[in-house]
Short mmCIF file of C-alpha atoms and ligand atoms in Angstrom, two decimals:
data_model
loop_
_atom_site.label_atom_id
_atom_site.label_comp_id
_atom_site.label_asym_id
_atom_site.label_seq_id
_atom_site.Cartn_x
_atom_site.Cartn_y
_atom_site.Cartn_z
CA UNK Y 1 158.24 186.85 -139.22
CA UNK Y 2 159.71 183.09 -139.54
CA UNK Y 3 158.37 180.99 -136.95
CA UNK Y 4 161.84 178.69 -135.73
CA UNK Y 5 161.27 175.79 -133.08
CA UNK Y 6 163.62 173.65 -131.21
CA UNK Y 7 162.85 170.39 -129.57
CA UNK Y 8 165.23 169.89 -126.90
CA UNK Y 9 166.90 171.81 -124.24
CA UNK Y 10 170.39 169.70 -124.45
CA UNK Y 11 173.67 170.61 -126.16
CA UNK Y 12 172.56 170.31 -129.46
CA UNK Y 13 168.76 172.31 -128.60
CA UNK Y 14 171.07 175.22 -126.56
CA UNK Y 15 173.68 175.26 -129.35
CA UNK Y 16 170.92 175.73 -132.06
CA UNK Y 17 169.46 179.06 -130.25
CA UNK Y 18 173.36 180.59 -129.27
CA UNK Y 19 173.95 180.03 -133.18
CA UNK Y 20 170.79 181.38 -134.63
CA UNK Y 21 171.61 184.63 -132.57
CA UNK Y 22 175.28 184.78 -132.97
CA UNK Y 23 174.32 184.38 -136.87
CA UNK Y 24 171.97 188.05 -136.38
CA UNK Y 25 168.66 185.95 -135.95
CA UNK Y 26 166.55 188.66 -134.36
CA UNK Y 27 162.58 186.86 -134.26
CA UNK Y 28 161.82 185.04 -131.05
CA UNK Y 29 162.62 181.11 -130.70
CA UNK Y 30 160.18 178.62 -129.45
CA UNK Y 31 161.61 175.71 -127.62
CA UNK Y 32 160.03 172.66 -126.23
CA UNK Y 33 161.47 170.85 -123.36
CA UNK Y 34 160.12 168.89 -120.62
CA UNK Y 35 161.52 171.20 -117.98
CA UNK Y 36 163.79 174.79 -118.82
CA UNK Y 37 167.42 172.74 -117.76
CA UNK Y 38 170.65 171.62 -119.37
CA UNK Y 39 172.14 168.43 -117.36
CA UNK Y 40 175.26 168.20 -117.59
CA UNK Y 41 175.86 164.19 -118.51
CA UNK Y 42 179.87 164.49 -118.90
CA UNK Y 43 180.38 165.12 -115.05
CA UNK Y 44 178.17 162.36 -113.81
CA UNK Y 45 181.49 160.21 -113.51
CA UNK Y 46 182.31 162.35 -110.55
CA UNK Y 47 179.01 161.60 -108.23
CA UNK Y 48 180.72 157.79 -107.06
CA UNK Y 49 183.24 160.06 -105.26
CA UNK Y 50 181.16 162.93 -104.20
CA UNK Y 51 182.88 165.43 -106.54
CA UNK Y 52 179.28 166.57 -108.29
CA UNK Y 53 175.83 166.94 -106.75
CA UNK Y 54 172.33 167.05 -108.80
CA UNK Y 55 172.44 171.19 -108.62
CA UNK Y 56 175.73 171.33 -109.96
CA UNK Y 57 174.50 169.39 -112.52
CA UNK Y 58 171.83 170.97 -113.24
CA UNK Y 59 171.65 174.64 -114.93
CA UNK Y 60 168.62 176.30 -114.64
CA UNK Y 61 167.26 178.20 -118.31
CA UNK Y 62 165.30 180.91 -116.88
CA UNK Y 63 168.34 183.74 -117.71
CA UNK Y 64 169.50 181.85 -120.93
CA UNK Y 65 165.92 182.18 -122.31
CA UNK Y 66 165.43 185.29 -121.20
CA UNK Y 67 168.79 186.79 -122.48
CA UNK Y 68 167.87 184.89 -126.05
CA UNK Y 69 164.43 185.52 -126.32
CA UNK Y 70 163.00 182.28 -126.03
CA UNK Y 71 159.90 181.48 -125.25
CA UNK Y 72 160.19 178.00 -124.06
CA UNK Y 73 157.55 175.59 -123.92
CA UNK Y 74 157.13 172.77 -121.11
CA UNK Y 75 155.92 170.12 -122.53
CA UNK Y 76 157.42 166.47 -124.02
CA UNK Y 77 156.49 166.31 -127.81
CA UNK Y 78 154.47 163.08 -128.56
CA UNK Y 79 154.29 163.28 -132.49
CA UNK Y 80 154.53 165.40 -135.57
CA UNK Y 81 152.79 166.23 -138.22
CA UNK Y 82 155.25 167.85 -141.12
CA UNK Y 83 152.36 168.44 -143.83
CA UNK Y 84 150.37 170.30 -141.67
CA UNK Y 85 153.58 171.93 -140.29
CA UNK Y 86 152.56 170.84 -136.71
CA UNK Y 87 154.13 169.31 -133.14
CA UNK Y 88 151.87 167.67 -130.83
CA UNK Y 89 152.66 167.47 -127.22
CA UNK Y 90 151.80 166.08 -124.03
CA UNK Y 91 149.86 168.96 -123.13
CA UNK Y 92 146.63 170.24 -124.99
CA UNK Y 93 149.10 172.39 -127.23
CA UNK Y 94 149.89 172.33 -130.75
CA UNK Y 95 152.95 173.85 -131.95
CA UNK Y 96 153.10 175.14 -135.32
CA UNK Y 97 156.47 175.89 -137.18
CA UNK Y 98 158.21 177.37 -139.95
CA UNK Y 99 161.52 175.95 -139.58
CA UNK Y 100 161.99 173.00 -136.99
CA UNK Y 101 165.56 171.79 -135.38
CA UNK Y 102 165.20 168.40 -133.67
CA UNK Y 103 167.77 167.66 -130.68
CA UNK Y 104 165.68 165.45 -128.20
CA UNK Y 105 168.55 163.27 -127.95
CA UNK Y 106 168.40 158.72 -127.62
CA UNK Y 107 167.68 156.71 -125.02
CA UNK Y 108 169.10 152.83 -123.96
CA UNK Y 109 167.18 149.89 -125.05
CA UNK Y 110 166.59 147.67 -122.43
CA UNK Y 111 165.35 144.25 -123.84
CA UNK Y 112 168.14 142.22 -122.33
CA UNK Y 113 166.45 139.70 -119.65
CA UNK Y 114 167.46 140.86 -115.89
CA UNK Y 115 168.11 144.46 -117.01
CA UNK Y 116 166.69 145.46 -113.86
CA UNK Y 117 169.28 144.50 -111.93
CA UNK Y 118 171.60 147.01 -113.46
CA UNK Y 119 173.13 150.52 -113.13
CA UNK Y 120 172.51 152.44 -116.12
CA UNK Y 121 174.29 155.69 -114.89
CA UNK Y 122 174.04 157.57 -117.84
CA UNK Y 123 170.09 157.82 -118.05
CA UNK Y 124 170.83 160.80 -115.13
CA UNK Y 125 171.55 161.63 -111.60
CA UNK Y 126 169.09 159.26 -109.98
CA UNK Y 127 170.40 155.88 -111.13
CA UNK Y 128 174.39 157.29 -110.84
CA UNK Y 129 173.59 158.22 -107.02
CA UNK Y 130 171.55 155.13 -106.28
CA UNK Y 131 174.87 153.44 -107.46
CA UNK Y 132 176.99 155.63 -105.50
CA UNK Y 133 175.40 154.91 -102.25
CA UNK Y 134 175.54 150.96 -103.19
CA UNK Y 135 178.96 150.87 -103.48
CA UNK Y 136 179.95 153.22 -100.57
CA UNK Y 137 178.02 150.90 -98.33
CA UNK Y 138 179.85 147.61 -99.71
CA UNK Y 139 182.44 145.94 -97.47
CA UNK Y 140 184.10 144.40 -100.85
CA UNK Y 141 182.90 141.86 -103.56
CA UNK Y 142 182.81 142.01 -107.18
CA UNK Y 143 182.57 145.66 -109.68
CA UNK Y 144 181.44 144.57 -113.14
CA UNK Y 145 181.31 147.25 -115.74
CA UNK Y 146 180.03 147.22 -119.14
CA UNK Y 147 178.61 148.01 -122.20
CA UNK Y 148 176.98 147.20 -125.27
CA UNK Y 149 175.71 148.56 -128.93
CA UNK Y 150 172.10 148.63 -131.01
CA UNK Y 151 172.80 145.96 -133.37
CA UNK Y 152 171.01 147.16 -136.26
CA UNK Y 153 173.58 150.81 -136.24
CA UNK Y 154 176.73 148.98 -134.24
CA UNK Y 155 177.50 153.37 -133.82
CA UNK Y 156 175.06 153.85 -131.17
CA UNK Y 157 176.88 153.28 -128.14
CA UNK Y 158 178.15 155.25 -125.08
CA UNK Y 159 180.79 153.60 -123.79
CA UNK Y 160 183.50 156.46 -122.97
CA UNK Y 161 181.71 156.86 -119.92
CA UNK Y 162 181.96 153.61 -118.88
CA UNK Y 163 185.93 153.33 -119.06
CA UNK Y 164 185.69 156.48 -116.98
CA UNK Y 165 183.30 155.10 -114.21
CA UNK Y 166 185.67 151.65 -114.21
CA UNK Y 167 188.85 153.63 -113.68
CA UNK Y 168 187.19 156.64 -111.84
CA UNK Y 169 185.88 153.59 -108.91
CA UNK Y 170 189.66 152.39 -109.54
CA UNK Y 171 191.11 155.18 -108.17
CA UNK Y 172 188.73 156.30 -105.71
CA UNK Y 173 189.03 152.86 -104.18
CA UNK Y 174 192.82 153.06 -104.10
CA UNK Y 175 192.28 156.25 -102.35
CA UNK Y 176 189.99 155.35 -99.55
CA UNK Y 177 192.49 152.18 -99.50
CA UNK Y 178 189.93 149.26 -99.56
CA UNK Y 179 190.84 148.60 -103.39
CA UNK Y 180 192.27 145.28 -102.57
CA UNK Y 181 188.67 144.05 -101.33
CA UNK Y 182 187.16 144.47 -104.48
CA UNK Y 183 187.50 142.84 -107.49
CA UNK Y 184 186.73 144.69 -110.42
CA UNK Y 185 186.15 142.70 -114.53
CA UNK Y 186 184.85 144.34 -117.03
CA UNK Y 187 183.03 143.16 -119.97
CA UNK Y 188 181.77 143.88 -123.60
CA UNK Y 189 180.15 141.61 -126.71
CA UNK Y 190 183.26 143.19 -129.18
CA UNK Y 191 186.43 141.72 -128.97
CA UNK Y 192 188.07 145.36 -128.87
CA UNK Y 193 186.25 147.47 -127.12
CA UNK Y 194 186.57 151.21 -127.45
CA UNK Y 195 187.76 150.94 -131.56
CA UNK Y 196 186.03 153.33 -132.60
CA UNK Y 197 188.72 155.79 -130.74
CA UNK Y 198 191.07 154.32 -132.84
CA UNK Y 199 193.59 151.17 -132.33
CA UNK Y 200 196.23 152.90 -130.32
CA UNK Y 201 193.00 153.55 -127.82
CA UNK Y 202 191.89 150.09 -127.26
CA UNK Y 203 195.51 148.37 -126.88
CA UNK Y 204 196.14 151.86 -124.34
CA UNK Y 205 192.59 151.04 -122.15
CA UNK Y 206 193.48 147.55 -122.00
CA UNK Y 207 196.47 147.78 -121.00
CA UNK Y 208 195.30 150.25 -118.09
CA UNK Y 209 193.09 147.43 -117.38
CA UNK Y 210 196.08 144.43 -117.10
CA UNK Y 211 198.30 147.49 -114.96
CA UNK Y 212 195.36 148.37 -112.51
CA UNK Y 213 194.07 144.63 -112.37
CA UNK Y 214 191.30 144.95 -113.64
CA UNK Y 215 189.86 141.30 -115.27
CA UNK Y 216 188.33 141.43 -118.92
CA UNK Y 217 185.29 139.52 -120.49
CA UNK Y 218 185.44 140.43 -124.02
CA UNK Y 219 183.70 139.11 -127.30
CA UNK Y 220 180.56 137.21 -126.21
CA UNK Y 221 177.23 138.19 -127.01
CA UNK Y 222 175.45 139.33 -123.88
CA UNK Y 223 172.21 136.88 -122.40
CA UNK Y 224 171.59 138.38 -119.78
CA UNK Y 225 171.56 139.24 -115.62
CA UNK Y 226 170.18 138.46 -112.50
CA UNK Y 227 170.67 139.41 -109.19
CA UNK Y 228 174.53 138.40 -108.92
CA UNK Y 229 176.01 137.89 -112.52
CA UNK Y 230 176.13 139.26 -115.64
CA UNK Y 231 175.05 136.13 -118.41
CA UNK Y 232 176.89 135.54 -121.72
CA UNK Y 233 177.33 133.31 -123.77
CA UNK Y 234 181.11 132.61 -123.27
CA UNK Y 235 179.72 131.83 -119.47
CA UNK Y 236 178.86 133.70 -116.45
CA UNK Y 237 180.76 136.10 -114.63
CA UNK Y 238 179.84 136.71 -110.85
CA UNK Y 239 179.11 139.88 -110.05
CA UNK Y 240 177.60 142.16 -106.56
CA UNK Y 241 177.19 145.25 -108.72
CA UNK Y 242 177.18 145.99 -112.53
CA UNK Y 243 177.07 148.70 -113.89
CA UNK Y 244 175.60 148.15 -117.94
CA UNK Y 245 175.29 150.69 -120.67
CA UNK Y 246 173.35 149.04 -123.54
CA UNK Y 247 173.10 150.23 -127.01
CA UNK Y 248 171.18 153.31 -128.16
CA UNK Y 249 168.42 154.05 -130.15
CA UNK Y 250 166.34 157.20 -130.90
CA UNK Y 251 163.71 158.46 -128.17
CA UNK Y 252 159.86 156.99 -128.17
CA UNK Y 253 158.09 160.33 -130.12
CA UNK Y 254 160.31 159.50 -132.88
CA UNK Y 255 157.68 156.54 -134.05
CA UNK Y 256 155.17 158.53 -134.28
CA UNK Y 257 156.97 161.30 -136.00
CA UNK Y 258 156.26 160.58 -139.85
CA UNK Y 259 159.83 161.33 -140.42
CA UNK Y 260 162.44 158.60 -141.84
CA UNK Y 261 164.20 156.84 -139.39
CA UNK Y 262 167.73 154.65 -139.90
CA UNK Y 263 167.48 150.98 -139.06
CA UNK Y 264 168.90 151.73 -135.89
CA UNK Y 265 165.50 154.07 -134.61
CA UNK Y 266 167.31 157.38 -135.00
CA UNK Y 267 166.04 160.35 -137.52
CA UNK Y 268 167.92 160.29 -140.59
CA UNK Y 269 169.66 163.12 -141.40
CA UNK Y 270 171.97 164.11 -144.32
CA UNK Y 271 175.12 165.84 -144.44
CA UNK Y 272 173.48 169.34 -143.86
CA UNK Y 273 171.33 167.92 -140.92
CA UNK Y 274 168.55 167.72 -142.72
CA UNK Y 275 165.73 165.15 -142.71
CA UNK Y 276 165.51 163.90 -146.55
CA UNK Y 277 162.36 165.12 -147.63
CA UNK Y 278 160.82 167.08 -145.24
CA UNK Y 279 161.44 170.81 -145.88
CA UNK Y 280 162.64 172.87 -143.51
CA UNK Y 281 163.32 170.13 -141.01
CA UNK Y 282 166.51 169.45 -139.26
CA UNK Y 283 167.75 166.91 -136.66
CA UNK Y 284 171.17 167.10 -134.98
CA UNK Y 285 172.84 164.84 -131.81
CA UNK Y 286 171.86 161.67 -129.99
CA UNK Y 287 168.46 161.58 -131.67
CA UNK Y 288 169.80 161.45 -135.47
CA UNK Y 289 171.59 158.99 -137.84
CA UNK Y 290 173.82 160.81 -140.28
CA UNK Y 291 175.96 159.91 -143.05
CA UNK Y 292 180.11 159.37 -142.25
CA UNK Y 293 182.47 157.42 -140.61
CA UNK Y 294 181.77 154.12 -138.66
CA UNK Y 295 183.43 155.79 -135.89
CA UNK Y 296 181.16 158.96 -135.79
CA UNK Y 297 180.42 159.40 -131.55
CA UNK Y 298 176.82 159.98 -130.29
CA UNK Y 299 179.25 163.16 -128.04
CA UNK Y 300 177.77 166.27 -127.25
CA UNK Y 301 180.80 168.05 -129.06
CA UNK Y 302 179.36 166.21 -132.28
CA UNK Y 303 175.80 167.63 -131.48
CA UNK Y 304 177.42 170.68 -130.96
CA UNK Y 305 178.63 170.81 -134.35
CA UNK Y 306 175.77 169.58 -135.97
CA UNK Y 307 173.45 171.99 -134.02
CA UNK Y 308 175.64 174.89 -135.52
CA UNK Y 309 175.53 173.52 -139.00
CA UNK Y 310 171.73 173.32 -138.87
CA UNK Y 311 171.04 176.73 -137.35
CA UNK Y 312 173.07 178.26 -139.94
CA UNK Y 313 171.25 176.16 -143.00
CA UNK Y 314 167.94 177.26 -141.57
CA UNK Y 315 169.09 180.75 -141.52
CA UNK Y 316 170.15 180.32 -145.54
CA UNK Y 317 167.40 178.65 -146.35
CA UNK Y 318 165.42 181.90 -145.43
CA UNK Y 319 167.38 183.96 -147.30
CA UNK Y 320 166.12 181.85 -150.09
CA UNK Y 321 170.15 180.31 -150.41
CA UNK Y 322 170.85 176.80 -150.42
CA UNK Y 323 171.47 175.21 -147.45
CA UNK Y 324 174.97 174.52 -148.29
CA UNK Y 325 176.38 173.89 -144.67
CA UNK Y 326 178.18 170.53 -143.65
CA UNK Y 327 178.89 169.40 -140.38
CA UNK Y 328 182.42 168.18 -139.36
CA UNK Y 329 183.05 164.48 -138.16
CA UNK Y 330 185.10 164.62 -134.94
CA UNK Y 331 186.14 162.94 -132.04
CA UNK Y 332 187.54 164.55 -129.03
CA UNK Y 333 187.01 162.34 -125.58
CA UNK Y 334 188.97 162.68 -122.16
CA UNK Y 335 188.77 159.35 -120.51
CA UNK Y 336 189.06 160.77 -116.94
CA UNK Y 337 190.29 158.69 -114.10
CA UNK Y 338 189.51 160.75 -111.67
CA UNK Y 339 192.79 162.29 -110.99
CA UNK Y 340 194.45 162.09 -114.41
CA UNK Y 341 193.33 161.71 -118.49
CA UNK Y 342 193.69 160.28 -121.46
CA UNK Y 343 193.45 162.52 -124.57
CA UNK Y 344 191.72 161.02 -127.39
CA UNK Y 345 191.27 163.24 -130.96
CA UNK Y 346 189.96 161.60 -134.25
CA UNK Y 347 189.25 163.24 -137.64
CA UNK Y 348 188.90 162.05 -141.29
CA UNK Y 349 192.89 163.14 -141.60
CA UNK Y 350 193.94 162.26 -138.01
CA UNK Y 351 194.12 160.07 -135.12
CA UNK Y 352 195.73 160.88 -132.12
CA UNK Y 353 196.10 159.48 -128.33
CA UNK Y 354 198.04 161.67 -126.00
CA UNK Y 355 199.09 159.76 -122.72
CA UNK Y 356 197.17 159.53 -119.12
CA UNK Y 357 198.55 162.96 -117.46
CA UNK Y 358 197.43 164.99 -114.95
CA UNK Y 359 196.83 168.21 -116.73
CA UNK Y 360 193.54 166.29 -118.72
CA UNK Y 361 191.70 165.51 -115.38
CA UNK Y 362 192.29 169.73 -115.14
CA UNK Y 363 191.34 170.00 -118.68
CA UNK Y 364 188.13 168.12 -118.11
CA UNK Y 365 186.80 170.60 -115.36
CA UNK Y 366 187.76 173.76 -116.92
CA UNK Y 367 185.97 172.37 -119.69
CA UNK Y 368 182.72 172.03 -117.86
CA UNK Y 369 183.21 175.33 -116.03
CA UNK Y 370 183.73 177.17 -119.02
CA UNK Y 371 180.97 175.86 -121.07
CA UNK Y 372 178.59 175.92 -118.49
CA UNK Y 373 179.54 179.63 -117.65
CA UNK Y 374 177.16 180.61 -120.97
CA UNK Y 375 174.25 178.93 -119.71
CA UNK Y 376 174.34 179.99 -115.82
C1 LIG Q 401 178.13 159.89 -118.21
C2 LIG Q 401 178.24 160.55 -119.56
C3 LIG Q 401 179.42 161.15 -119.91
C4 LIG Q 401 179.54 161.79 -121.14
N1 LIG Q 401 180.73 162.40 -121.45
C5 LIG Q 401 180.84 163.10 -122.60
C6 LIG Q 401 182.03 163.83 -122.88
O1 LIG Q 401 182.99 163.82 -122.10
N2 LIG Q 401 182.09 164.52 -124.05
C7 LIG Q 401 181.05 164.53 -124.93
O2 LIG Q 401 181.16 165.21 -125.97
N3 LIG Q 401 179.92 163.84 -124.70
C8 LIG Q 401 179.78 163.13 -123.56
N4 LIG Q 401 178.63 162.43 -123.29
C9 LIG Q 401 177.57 162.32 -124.33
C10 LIG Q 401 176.67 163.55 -124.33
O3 LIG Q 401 176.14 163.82 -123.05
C11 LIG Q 401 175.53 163.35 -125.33
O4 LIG Q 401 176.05 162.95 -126.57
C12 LIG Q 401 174.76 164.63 -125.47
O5 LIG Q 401 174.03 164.86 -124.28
C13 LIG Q 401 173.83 164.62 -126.67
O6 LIG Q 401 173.24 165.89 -126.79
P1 LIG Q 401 171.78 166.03 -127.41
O7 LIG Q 401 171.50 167.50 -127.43
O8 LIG Q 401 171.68 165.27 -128.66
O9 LIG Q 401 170.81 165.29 -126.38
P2 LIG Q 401 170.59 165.51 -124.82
O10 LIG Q 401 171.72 166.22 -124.18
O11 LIG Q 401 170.20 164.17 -124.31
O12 LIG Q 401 169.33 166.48 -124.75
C14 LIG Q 401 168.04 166.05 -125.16
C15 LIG Q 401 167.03 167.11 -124.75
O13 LIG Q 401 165.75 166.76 -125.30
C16 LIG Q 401 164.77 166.71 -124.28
N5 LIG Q 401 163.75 165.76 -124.67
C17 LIG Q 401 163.81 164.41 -124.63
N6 LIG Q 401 162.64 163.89 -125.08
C18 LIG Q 401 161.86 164.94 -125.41
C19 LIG Q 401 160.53 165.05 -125.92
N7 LIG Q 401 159.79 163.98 -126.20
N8 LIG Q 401 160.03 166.30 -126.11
C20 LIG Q 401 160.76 167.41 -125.84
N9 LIG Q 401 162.02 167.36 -125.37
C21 LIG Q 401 162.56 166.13 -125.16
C22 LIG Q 401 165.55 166.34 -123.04
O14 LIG Q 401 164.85 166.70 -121.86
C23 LIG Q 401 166.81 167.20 -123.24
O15 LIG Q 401 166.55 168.54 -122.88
C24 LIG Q 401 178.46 161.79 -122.06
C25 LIG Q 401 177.27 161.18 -121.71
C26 LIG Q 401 177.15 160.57 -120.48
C27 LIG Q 401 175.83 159.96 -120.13
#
């Protein structure tokens, strides 16, 4: 019997166990999460106007695992030992493995000075609702929104969801007709924010931006907050509430892992997911740092991808064939505004941007209905 674990219960963890048993994996699966739940990141933009709550955001495991024979563990993994084929965790239990798929996604750095004075919405439900209620009590004042890269691996970076929270609070103050007491900027250190959805993107989200009124700080390097500005160093811009996405960088176990990590603090992987010289060992999502394309998103549909690529390897590599697998590079983003959506598809052969309609804002929530359906 092979012994496969998964670190992770997010798209890329869940992925890994719906491949290795679509594939005809029959042995159980050991997976180690802190708690059994998927949460649901892409629907967070819809908490400012009360469309999503913390349960619909978060699926419970229970029925997954038991419907895919997992035996999941509840613990946060603290280090790794790949000689001696071991995981340690936060509890008193060791983990051994045959065959290990990483997926314990990144986390923000937050060195900047002042950073507590931010919303960081994407780190969960807490800091998106906390922000929520903020604004909903406001009589008016100033909305600044932005966001920023690691600057040793310029790719790690989540700012789709911050073009959707700027247009999302756009709209939803239009609707509850109080837009006009707000003003709303938006900043970033790069001069073109949003490139790597291609050129057509950035001159399209801009120019939402100069048609909603919408003020832009682009192309300084950031300094800093406090209490009532954001701090760069092409000056200060006022601000009552800011919402901040800094760069990315691979969670804190990963230090202490043993494995190779990219300047950036992610797990290297290679084409096939793998981690170079560590049989038997993959990594795929947030938490990795793989060869391709500048423009290559940290997206769940890319974890998604590579989670499928790995599963299958592992499953080669145990029928004693080469791990021959390769993930795809691709880029497929809805920039919801709450009512509408802008389609955005890149691939090595093709970039595409299909207008802000209606039927994307519906194509957004079937989407997460549909998806979510397998894990419910
Ligand atoms: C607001 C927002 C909107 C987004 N919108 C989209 C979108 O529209 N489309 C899209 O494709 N992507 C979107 N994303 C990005 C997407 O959510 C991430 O890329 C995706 O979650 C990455 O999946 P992952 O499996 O690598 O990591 P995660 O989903 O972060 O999962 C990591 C898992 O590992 C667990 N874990 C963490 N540390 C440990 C540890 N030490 N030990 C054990 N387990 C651990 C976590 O609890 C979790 O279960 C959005 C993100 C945000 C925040």
């Amino acid at each position: 019997m092979s012994n496969i674990v998964i670190i992770g219960a997010g798209f890329g963890g869940l992925t890994a166990v719906k491949t290795l048993r679509k594939q005809g994996y029959k042995d159980a699966i050991t997976l180690i999460s802190p708690r059994p739940e998927l949460f649901y990141y892409p629907s967070l933009i819809w908490v400012p106007a009360g469309l999503r709550s913390q349960d619909d955001l978060t699926i419970n495991l229970d029925n997954f695992f038991k419907r895919h024979n997992v035996k999941h563990i509840a613990a946060s993994v603290t280090g790794l030992n790949s000689e001696a084929r071991e995981i340690q965790t936060n509890t008193d239990a060791t983990v051994s493995f045959d065959s290990l798929i990483i997926a314990s996604g990144g986390r923000f750095i937050k060195k900047l000075p002042g950073i507590e004075h931010v919303y960081t919405p994407c780190e969960g439900y807490a800091p998106t609702k906390a922000y929520s209620d903020r604004l909903a009590d406001m009589d008016g004042g100033t909305l600044a929104f932005g966001f920023a890269s690691n600057p040793k691996e310029p790719a790690a970076m989540r700012g789709g969801p911050i073009f959707e929270f700027l247009f999302g609070i756009d709209t939803l103050l239009r609707k509850q007709k109080r837009r006009d007491k707000f003003d709303l900027v938006f900043f970033s250190p790069a001069p073109e924010p949003g490139k790597r959805l291609g050129a057509k993107a950035v001159g399209a989200l801009l120019g939402e931006m100069k048609k909603y009124n919408i003020r832009t700080h682009l192309g300084h390097k950031m300094k800093g907050f406090s209490e009532n500005a954001v701090h760069t160093e092409g000056g200060d811009i006022q601000s009552d509430l800011t919402m901040f996405m800094p760069g990315m960088t691979g969670n804190p176990w990963v230090q202490n892992s043993g494995l190779p990590l990219s300047e950036g603090g992610f797990i290297q992987g290679d084409a096939q997911c793998r981690v170079p010289s560590s049989k038997g060992i993959y990594v795929v999502g947030d938490v990795g740092s793989f060869p391709g394309p500048d423009w290559m998103p940290k997206q769940a549909h890319m974890a998604d991808l590579q989670a499928e690529t790995a599963a299958k390897n592992i499953l080669a590599e145990l029928k004693g064939q080469a791990a021959s697998n390769e993930f795809k590079t691709e880029l497929i983003c809805i920039v919801d505004t709450l009512d509408k959506g802008m389609l955005v598809y890149r691939s090595p052969q093709k970039n595409r941007l299909m207008p802000k309609l209606r039927i994307f804002n519906w194509a957004k929530r079937f989407f997460e209905w549909n998806y979510l359906r397998d894990y419910r």
